Short mmCIF file of C-alpha atoms and ligand atoms in Angstrom, two decimals:
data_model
loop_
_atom_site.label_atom_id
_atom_site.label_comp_id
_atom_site.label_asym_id
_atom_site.label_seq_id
_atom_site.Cartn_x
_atom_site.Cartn_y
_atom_site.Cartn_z
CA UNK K 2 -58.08 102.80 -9.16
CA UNK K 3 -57.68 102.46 -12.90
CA UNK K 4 -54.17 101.88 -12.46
CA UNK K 5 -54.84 99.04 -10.81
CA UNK K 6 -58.08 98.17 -12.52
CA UNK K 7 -55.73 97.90 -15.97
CA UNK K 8 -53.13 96.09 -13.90
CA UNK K 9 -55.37 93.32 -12.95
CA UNK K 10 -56.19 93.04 -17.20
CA UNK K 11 -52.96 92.45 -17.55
CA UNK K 12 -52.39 90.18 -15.22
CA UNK K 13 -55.60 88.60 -16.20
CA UNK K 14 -54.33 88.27 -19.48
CA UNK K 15 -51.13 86.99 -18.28
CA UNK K 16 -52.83 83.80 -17.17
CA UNK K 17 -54.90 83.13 -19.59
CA UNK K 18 -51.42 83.18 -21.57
CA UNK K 19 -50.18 81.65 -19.02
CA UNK K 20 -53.19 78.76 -19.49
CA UNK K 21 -52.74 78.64 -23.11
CA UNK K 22 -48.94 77.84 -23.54
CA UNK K 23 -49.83 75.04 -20.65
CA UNK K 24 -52.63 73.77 -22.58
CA UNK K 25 -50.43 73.86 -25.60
CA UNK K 26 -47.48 71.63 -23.75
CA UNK K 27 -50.04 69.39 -22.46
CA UNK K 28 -51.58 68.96 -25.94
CA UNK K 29 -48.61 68.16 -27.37
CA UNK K 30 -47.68 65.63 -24.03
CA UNK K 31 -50.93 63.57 -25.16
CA UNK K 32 -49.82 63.11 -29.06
CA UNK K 33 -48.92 59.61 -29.66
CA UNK K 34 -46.39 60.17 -32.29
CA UNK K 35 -44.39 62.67 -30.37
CA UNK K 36 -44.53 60.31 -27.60
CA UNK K 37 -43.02 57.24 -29.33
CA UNK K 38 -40.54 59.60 -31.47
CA UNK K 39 -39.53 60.95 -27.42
CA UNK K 40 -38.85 56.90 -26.75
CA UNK K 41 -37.37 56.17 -29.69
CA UNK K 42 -34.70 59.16 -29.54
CA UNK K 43 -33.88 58.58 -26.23
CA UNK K 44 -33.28 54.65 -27.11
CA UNK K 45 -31.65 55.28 -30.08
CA UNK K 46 -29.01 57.61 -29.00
CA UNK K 47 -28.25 55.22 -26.00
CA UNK K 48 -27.49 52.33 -28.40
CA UNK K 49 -25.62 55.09 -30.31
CA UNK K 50 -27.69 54.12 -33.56
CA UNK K 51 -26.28 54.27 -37.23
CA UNK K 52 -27.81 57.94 -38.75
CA UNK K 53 -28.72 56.31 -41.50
CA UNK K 54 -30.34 53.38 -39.61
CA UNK K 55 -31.98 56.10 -37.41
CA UNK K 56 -33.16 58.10 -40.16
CA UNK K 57 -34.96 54.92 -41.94
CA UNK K 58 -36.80 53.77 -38.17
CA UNK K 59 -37.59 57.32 -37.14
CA UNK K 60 -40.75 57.95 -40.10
CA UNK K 61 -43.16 55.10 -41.32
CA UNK K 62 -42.21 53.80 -44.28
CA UNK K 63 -45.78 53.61 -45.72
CA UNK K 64 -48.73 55.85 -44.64
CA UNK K 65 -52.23 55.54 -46.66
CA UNK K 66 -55.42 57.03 -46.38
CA UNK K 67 -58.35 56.21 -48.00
CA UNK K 68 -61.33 57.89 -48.34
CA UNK K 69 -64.45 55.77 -49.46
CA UNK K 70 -68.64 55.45 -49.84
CA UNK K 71 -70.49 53.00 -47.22
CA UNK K 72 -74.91 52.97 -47.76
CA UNK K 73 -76.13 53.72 -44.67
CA UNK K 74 -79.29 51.28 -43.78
CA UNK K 75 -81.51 54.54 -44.34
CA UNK K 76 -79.71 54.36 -48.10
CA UNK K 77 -77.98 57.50 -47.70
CA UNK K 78 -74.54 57.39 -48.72
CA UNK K 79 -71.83 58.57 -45.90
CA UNK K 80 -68.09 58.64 -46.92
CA UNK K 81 -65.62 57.35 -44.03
CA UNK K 82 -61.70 58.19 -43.78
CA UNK K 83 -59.47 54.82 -43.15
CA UNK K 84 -55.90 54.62 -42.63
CA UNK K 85 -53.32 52.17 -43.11
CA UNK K 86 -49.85 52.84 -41.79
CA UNK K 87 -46.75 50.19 -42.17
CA UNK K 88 -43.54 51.47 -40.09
CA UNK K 89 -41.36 49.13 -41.20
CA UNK K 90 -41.12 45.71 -43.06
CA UNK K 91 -37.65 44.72 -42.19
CA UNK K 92 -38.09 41.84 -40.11
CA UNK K 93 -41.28 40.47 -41.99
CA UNK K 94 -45.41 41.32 -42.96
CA UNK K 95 -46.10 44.73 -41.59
CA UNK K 96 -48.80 43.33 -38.74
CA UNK K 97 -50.98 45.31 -36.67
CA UNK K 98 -54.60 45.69 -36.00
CA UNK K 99 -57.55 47.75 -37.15
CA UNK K 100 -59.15 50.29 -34.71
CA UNK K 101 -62.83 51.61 -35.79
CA UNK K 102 -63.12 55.24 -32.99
CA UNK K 103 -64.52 59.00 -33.81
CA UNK K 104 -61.18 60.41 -32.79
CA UNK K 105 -58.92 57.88 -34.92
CA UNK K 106 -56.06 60.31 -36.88
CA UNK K 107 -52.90 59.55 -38.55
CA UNK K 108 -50.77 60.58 -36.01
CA UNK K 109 -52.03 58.05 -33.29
CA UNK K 110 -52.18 55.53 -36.35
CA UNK K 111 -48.61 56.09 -37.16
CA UNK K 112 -47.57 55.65 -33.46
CA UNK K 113 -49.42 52.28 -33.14
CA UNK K 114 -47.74 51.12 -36.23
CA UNK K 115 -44.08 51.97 -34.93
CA UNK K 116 -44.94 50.25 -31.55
CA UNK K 117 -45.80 47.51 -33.82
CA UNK K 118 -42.72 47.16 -34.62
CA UNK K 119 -41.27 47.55 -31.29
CA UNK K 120 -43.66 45.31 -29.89
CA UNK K 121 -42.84 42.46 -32.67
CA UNK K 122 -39.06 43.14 -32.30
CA UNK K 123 -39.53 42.43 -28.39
CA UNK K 124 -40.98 39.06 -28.73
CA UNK K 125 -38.81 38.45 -31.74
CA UNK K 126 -41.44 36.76 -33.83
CA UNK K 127 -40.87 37.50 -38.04
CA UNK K 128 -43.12 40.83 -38.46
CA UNK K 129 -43.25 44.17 -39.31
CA UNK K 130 -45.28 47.15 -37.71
CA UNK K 131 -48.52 48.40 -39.14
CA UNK K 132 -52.06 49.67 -37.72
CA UNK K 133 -55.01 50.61 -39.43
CA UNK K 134 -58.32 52.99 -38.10
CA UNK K 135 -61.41 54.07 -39.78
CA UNK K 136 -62.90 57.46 -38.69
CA UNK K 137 -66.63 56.63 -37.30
CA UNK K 138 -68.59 55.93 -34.10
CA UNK K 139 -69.26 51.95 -33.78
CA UNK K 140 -71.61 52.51 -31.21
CA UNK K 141 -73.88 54.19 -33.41
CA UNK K 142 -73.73 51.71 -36.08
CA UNK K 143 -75.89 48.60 -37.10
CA UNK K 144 -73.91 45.12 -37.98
CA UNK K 145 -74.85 45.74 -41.60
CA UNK K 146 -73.49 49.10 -41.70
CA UNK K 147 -70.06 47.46 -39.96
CA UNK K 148 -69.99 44.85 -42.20
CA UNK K 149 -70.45 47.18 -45.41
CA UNK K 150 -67.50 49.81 -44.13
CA UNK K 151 -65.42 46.80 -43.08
CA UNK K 152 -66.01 45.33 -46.70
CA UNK K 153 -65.12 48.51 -48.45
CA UNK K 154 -62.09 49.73 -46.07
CA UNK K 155 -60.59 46.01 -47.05
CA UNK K 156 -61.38 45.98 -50.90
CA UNK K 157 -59.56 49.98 -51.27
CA UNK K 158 -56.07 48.49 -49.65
CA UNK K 159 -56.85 44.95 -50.95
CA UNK K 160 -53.62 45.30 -52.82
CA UNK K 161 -52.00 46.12 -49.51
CA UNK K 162 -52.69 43.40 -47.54
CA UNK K 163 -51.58 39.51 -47.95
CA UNK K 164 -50.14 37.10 -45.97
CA UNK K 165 -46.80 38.32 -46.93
CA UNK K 166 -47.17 41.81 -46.93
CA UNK K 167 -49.43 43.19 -43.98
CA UNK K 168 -51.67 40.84 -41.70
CA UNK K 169 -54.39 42.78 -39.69
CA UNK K 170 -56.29 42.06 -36.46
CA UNK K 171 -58.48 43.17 -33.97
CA UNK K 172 -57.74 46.77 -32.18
CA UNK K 173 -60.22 48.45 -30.35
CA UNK K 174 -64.22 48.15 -31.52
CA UNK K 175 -63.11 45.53 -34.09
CA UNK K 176 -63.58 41.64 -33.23
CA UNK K 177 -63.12 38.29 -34.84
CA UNK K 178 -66.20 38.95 -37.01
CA UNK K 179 -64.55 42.41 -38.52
CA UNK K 180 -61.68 39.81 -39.29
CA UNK K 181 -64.16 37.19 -40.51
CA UNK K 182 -65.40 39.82 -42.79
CA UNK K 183 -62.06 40.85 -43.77
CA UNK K 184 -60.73 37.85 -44.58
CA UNK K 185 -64.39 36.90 -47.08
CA UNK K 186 -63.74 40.33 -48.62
CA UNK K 187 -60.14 39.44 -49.11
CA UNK K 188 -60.47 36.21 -50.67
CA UNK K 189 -63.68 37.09 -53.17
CA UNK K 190 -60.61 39.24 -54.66
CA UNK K 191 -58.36 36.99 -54.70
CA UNK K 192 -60.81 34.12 -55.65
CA UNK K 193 -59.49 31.57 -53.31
CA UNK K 194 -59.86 31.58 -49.71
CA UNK K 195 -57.05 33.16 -48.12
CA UNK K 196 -56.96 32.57 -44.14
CA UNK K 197 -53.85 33.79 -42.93
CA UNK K 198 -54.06 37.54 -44.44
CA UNK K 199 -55.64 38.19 -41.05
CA UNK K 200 -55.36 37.40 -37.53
CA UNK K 201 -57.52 37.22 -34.62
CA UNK K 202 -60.86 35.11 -36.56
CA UNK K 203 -63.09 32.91 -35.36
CA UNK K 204 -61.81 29.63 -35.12
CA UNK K 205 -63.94 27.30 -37.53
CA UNK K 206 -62.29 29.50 -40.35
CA UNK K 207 -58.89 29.58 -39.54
CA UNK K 208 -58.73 31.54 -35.95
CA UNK K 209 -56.05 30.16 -33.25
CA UNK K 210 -57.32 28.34 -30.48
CA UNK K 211 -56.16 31.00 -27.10
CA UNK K 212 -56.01 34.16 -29.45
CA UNK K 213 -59.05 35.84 -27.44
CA UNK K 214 -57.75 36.10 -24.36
CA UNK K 215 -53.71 36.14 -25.52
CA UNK K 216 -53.34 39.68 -24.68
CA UNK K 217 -54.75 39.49 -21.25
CA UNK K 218 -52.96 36.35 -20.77
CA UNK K 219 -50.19 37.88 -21.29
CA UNK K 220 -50.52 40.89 -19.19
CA UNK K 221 -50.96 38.36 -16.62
CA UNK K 222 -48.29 36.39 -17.19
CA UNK K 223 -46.47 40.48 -17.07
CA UNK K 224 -47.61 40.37 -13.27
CA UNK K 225 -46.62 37.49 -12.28
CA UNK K 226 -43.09 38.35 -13.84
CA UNK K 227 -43.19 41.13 -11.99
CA UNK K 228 -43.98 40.12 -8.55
CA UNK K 229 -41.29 37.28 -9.31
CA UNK K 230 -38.94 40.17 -9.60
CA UNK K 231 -39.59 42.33 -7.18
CA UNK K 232 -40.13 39.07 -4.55
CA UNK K 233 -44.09 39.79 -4.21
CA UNK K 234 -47.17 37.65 -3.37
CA UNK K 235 -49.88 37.50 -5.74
CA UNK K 236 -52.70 36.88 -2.92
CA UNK K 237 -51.03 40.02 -1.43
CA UNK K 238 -51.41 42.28 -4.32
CA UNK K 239 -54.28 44.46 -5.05
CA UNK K 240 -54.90 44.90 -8.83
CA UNK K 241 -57.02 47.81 -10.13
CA UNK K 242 -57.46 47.37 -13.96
CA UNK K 243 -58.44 50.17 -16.21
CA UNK K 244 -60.85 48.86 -19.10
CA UNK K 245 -62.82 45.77 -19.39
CA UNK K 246 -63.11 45.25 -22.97
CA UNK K 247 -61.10 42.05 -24.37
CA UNK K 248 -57.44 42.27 -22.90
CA UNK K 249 -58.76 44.35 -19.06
CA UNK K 250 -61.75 41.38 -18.63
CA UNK K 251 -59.45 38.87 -19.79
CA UNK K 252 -56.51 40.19 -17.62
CA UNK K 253 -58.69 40.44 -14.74
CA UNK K 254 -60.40 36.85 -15.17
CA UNK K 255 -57.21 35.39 -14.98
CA UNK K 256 -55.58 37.32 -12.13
CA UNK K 257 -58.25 36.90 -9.92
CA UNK K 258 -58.04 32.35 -11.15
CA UNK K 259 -54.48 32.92 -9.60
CA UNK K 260 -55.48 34.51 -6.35
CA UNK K 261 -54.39 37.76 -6.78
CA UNK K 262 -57.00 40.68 -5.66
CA UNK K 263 -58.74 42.09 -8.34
CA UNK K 264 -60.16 45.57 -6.12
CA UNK K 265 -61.23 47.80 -8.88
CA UNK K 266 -62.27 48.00 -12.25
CA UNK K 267 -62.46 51.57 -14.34
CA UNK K 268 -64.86 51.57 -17.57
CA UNK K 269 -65.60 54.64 -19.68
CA UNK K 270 -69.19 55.12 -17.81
CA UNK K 271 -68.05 54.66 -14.37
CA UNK K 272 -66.25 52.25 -12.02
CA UNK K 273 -66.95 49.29 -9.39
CA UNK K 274 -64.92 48.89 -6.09
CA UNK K 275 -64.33 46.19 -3.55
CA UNK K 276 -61.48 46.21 -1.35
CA UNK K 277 -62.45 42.38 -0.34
CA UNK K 278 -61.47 41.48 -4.06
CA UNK K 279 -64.05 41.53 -7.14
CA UNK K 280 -66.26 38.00 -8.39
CA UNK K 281 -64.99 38.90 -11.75
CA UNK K 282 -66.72 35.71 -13.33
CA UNK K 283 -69.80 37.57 -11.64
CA UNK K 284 -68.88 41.12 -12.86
CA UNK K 285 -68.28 39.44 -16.36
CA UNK K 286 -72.29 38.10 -16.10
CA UNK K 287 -73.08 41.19 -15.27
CA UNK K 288 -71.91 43.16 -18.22
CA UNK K 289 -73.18 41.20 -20.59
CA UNK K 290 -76.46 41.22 -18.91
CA UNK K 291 -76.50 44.82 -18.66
CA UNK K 292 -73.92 45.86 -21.21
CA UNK K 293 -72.35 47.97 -18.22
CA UNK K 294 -70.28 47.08 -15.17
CA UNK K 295 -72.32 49.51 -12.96
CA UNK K 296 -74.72 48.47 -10.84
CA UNK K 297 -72.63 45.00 -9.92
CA UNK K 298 -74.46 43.94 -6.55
CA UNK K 299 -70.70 42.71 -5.74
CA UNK K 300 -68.80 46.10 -5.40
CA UNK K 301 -69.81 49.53 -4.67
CA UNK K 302 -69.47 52.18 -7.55
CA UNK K 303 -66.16 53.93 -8.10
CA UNK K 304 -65.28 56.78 -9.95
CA UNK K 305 -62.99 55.74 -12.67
CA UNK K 306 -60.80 58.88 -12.69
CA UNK K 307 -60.19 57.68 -8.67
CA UNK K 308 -59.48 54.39 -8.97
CA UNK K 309 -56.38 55.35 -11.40
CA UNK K 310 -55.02 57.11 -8.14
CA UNK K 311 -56.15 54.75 -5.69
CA UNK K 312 -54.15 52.53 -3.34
CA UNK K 313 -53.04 48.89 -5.02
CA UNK K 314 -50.11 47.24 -5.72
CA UNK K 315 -50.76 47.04 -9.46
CA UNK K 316 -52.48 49.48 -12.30
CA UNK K 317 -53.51 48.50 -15.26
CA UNK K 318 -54.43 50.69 -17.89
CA UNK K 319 -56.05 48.52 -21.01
CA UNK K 320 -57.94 50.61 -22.89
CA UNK K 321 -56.33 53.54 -24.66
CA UNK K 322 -53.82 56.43 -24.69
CA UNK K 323 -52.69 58.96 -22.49
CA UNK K 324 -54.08 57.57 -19.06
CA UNK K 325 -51.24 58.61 -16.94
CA UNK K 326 -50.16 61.79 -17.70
CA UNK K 327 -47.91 64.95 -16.15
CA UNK K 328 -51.56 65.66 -14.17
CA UNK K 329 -52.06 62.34 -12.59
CA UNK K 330 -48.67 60.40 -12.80
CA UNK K 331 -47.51 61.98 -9.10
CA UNK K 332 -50.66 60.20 -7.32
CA UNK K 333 -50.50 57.18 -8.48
CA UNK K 334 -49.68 54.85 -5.87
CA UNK K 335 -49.16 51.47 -7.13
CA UNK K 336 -45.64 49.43 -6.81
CA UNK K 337 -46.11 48.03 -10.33
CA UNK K 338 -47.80 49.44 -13.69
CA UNK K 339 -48.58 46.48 -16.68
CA UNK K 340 -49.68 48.66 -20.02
CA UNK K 341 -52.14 46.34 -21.18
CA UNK K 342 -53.24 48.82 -23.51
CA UNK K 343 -50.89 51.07 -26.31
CA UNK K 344 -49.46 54.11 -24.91
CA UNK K 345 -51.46 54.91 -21.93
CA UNK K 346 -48.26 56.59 -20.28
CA UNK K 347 -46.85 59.70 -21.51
CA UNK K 348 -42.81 60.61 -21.41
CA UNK K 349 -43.82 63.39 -19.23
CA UNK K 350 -45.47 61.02 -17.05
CA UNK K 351 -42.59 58.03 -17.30
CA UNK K 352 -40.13 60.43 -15.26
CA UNK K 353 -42.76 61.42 -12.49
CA UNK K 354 -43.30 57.24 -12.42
CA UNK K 355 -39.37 56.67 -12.42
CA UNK K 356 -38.71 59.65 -9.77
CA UNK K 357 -41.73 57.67 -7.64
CA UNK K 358 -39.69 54.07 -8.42
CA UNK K 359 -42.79 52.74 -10.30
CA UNK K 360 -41.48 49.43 -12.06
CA UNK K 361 -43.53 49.52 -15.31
CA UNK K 362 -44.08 46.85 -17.35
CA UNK K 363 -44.39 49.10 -20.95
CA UNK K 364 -46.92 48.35 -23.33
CA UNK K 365 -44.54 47.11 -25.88
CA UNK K 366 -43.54 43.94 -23.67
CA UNK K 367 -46.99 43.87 -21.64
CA UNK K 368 -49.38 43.57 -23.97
CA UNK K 369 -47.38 41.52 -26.83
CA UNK K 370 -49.32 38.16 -26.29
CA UNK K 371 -51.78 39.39 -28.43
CA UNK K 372 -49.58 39.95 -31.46
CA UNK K 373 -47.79 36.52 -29.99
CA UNK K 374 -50.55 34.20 -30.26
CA UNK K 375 -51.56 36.12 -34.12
CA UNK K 376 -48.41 34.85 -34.85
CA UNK K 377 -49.12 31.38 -33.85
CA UNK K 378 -52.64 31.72 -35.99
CA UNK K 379 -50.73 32.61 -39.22
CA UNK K 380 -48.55 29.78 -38.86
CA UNK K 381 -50.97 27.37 -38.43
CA UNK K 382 -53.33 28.96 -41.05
CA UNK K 383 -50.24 28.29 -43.20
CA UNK K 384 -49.59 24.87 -42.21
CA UNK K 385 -53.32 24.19 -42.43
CA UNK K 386 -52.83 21.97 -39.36
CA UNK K 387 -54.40 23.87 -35.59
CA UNK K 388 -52.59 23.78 -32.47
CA UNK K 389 -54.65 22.72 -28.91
CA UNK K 390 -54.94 25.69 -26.44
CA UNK K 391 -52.87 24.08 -24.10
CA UNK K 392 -49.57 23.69 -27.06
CA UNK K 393 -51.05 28.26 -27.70
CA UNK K 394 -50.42 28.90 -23.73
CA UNK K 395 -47.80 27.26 -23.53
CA UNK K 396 -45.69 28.72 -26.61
CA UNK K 397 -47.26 32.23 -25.61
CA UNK K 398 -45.89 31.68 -21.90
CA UNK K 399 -42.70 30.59 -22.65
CA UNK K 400 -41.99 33.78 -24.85
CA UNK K 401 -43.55 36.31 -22.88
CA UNK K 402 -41.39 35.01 -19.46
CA UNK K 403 -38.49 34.60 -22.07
CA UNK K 404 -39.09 38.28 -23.65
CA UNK K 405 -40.12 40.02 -19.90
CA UNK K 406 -36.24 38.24 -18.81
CA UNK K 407 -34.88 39.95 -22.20
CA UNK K 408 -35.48 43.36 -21.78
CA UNK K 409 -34.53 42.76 -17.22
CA UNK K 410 -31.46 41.94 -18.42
CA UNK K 411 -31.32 45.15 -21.23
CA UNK K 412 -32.11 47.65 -18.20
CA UNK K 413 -29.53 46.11 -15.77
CA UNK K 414 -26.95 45.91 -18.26
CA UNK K 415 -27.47 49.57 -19.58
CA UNK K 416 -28.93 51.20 -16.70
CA UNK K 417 -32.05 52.43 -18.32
CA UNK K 418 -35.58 52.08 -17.34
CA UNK K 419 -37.37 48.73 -18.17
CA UNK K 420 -39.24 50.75 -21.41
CA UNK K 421 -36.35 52.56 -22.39
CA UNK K 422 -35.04 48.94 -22.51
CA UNK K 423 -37.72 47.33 -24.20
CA UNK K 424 -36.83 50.14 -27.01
CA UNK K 425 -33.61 49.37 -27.13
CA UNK K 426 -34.05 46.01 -27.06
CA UNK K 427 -36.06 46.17 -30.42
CA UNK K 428 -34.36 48.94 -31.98
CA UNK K 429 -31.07 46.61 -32.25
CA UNK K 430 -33.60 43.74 -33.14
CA UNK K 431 -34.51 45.90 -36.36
CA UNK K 432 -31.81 47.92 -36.88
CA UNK K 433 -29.72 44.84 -36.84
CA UNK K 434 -32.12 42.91 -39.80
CA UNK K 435 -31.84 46.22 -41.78
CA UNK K 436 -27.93 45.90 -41.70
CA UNK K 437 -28.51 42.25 -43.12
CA UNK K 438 -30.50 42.49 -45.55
CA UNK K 439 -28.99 45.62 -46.84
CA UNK K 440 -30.47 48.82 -47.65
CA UNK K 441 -31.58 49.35 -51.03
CA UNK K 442 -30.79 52.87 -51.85
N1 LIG T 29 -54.08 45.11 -31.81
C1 LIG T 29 -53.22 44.26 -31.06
C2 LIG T 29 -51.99 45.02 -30.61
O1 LIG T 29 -52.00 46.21 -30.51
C3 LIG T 29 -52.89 42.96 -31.79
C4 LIG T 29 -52.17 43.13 -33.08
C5 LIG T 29 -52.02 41.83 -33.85
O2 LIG T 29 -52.37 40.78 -33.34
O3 LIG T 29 -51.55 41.92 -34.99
O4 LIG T 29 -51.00 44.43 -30.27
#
């Protein structure tokens, strides 16, 4: 009886050990950085990279954190941590946007920055790779306290950024007025108003006509690529988007204008369902009513962890990281995935995908309209003369179908999955510029 008593602590402790190393190889699964170093190493041995090129891509060549005051509106004084990561500069300004979350750190930070430059590479417009976060909780704090941490976050890297050296833009929780305020701290410095040292502003001070919705617009434009492809029908495809802040709502606006079925839509505080196909214009008017998409008389409530796993043709994760994972990736059941957001698939997850002959459409190709049409703002902010919507959509849809051919053709030709592709694609992009330009060592 004790025998077996003691047996069963060991055992007991075996799986708890057992537990632990699991919960230590899924931790690690769900770290950004190690995720994009897993793509990069993979891509980069395929192309057979130059060591010393390899060595220069593989670390961010600039990584700052700042830690600085902010008055609260009750006057007490709270000190925030911001980051500002630039992977690389070879191809142009570092550009990436600003992301204001409790859970921000400088690993994630440094991964967003590399798929920057990825991402830029892909679409082959002049930039760089950099993202930026500040440690805090938006939800819990008033405009003026936004506007005094945005002010403050800008003026300690205000020798950072410039049109030439590293453009920000919205990321998630910041908008066009975080840029608006940006941009007014920016140019008080620099005593002259300087428009195009960020991207993504309103448009009566220097914001691009289209930029709003770019990076849903280009998911979409993703799906229709996709169902091209594959020799699909949009009004025969189910879409189930994950996230409806800027680029899911936008996405999912524009699906359902060209008839595909928009039949579920995942949020942070729960999820709506219609297998009929979702008003979206309606489920839109209802958030902002409510400032939540539950309780929409048009679908019956979902459970967002579900509708990830639920039948469709395509998912769409835009909101954050590490949405398909090792635990989830087998059940997934849709034909097509379109990362509207950065990094919601982990390697792990890629190969349960791949073994399950899920064509995915990675972030770094899906979601590039965004940084696409930022491009088109700073050259117009430098040219001082503003494009029409129409002359935005269409220079954002010719490069996206153009860019979503590029990286077809990189997969066929090399026999690699279309991500592995995209990061091959880009990884010759830079690797090539660094050649050019020489390396100043
Ligand atoms: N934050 C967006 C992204 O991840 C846009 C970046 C930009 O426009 O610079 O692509």
């Amino acid at each position: 009886m004790k025998g077996k008593a003691s047996g069963m602590a060991v055992l007991e402790l075996n799986e708890t050990g057992v537990e632990k190393a699991l919960d230590q190889a899924f931790e690690k699964e769900l770290n950004p950085w190690e995720a994009q170093a897993a793509r990069f190493e993979f891509a980069a041995k395929k192309l057979n990279l130059d060591t010393g090129i390899w060595k220069i891509l593989s670390q961010p060549a600039r990584e700052i954190i700042v830690h600085f005051p902010v008055m609260m509106d009750d006057g007490r004084i709270e000190v925030f941590t911001g980051f500002r990561v630039q992977h690389s500069v070879a191809r142009g300004p570092a550009k990436g946007g600003i992301r204001y979350a409790p859970d921000v750190n400088l690993d994630e930070v440094r991964a967003l920055a590399s798929w920057m430059t990825w991402k830029c590479a892909v679409v082959n417009i002049p930039f760089g790779g950099a993202k930026g976060g500040v440690i805090c909780d938006p939800k819990k704090m008033s405009q003026g306290e936004l506007e005094r941490m945005t002010r403050r976050y800008t003026a300690e890297l205000i020798d950072v950024f410039g049109p030439e050296k590293d453009v920000p833009a919205p990321d998630v929780n910041t908008n066009e007025q975080t840029m608006a305020w940006i941009m007014d701290t920016y140019s008080m410095h620099m005593r002259q108003t300087v428009t195009s040292v960020v991207t993504g502003k309103p448009i009566n001070i220097g914001g691009s006509r289209g930029r709003t919705a770019a990076t849903g617009r280009g998911v979409s434009i993703a799906c229709d690529q996709a169902l091209n492809y594959l020799g699909m029908q949009a009004a025969e495809t189910r879409v189930i988007i994950q996230g409806f802040g800027n680029v899911g709502s936008n996405a999912a606006l524009l699906l359902r204008g060209k008839g595909y079925k928009v039949i579920g839509i995942a949020e942070w505080d729960g999820g709506v369902y219609n297998a009929d196909g979702i008003d979206i214009p309606a489920l839109v008017e209802h958030r902002k009513k409510t400032g939540s998409i539950r309780g929409f008389a048009g679908a019956a409530e979902a459970n967002s962890e579900e509708l990830l796993t639920s039948a469709c043709e395509i998912l769409i994760p835009a909101a954050h990281e590490n949405v398909i994972t090792s635990r989830n990736a087998g059940a997934v059941k849709a034909r097509i995935l379109v990362e509207g957001a950065n990094g919601p698939t982990t390697p792990a997850a890629d190969e349960i995908l791949a073994a399950n002959n899920v064509f995915v459409v990675p972030d770094i190709l899906a979601n590039a309209g965004g940084v696409t049409a930022s491009y088109f703002e700073w050259v117009q902010d430098r040219m001082g003369y503003f494009w029409t919507e129409q002359e935005v959509n269409d220079r954002l849809d010719h490069l996206m179908v153009q860019s979503f051919i590029d990286v077809i053709r990189y997969a066929e030709e090399h026999g690699v999955n279309n991500r592995i592709a995209a990061y091959m694609l880009a990884i010759d992009r830079v690797a090539y510029t660094t050649k050019q330009r020489g390396i100043y060592a």
